[in-house]
Amino acid sequence: MINPGRSYNLDDYKEIFLRRKLYFVVPLVVVFLGACLVAALTPRKYMASTLVLVTPPRIPAELVRSTVTSGITERLNSISQEIMSRTRLEAVIDELKLFPEETKKMDREALVALMRQNIKVDIPQRTSENVGYFAIKYTSKDPVVAAAVANKLSSLFIEENLKQREQQAVGTSEFLANELKTTKEKLEAQGKELADYKRKYLGELPEQRDTNIRLLEQIQLQYQRNEESLRAAQDRQLLIGRQMRELENPSVQTGEGAAGTRTRGSFETQLDDMKKNLAELQSRYTERHPDVVSLKRKIAEMEKRKEVFNIKNDPRYRELANTMTTTDLEIKRLQEESGKLRAQMGQYRGRIEGATVREQQMSSLVQEYENTKRLYESLLKKSEEAQQAENLERRQKGEQFRVVDPARVPEKPFQPDIPKILLMGLIAGLACGLGGIFAREQLDRSFHDPEDVEATLGFKVLANIPKIISKAS
């Protein structure tokens, strides 16, 4: 037994090993033979790998910007999901006639799941900003099948990449075209609304305010001059009227009583007064009364004088009358002109006052129009770039996948790793052998040398009788 109270040296361990070598050799041989059996019976699996290079666009990005902005990892994940779909894998299984034995025992779902387990896409870090690569690996019991499936999957990845890039470019182009059409219609509607607003409020627009102020000042100056001309014409009218009245009212003498007073008035006024006096006298006296007879005679004389004297035949009066007519027409014209000027001043004042309100409304309309215009110009530029990117993808001038190392039929199996299995079997056999020696030594309670006795009992050994082997034994 191994005594923990005793110290062992190399010779002690060697003696233990020689004494228990059978417990070491048997586990070692058994475990190693088991590993050899596992390595021999484990089905061989072969892995074929295709290296695909991600080539940058042939046209510089400064000239044509691609609409595919997602990274290589994101796009590979998207393509992998598409390729790993049930429909695509079933098509590959049917085309290459995979799993002939499993097809009899498993349903389609299980076959697709099994194929997914055998597919592996390795995406290492990109070697540079514009170039990257990835590997498509497939594991199969048949090395020819492994190579065929790996090459088929690589072609599917290339086709799907071109398809997705073209679809994304076409979708982006169509989306921008629809947005551009909608924005153009909106821009035209806003432009028409803005033009209608300017036509409706022509003269009240903010940009016409300074012009309206200058025109108002000119009209006010013209109105002042017109008023001055009107006042001058009215003064002339008063002067001419006074002169005409002086000509119409010459001095006349009428006798009444012994004193005989001088009265001044027009013929019509004096004649009317005489007729009123005659009516009063006739109401008090008879027709033969001297006052009545005298007044009738004077009235008759006045009527005769009126017929003889007609002011309208006077050249001076006619000249004044013509001047009065001209002045009246001028006053009427000036009054009409003043009315028009006042109306114009009110109109321009209204325009100037309304310009503030129009400015706010115009600012809102113009801002909406300018925003839509900027959006339209931006969409137009993006739409043109999207069309160029679409042509780029259709002509396959963009970023592409290219097979640089196609899958070859593997010569050595990927699984099992025979050297690894044998090495692990050897290590396990050694461990089991050493464990067997240790266990057997622990279970043995006998003493094999004086040191064991002294370490266990605490007594010194006086004599050591060696093992005597007879000739018979």
Short mmCIF file of C-alpha atoms in Angstrom, two decimals, residues 190 363-373:
data_model
loop_
_atom_site.label_atom_id
_atom_site.label_comp_id
_atom_site.label_asym_id
_atom_site.label_seq_id
_atom_site.Cartn_x
_atom_site.Cartn_y
_atom_site.Cartn_z
CA GLN A 190 -48.08 74.83 -54.80
CA SER A 363 -44.03 83.85 -46.46
CA SER A 364 -45.91 80.67 -45.55
CA LEU A 365 -46.69 79.86 -49.19
CA VAL A 366 -43.16 80.65 -50.38
CA GLN A 367 -41.60 78.62 -47.56
CA GLU A 368 -43.76 75.60 -48.39
CA TYR A 369 -42.94 76.01 -52.07
CA GLU A 370 -39.19 76.34 -51.42
CA ASN A 371 -39.19 73.32 -49.09
CA THR A 372 -41.00 71.25 -51.69
CA LYS A 373 -38.68 72.55 -54.39
#
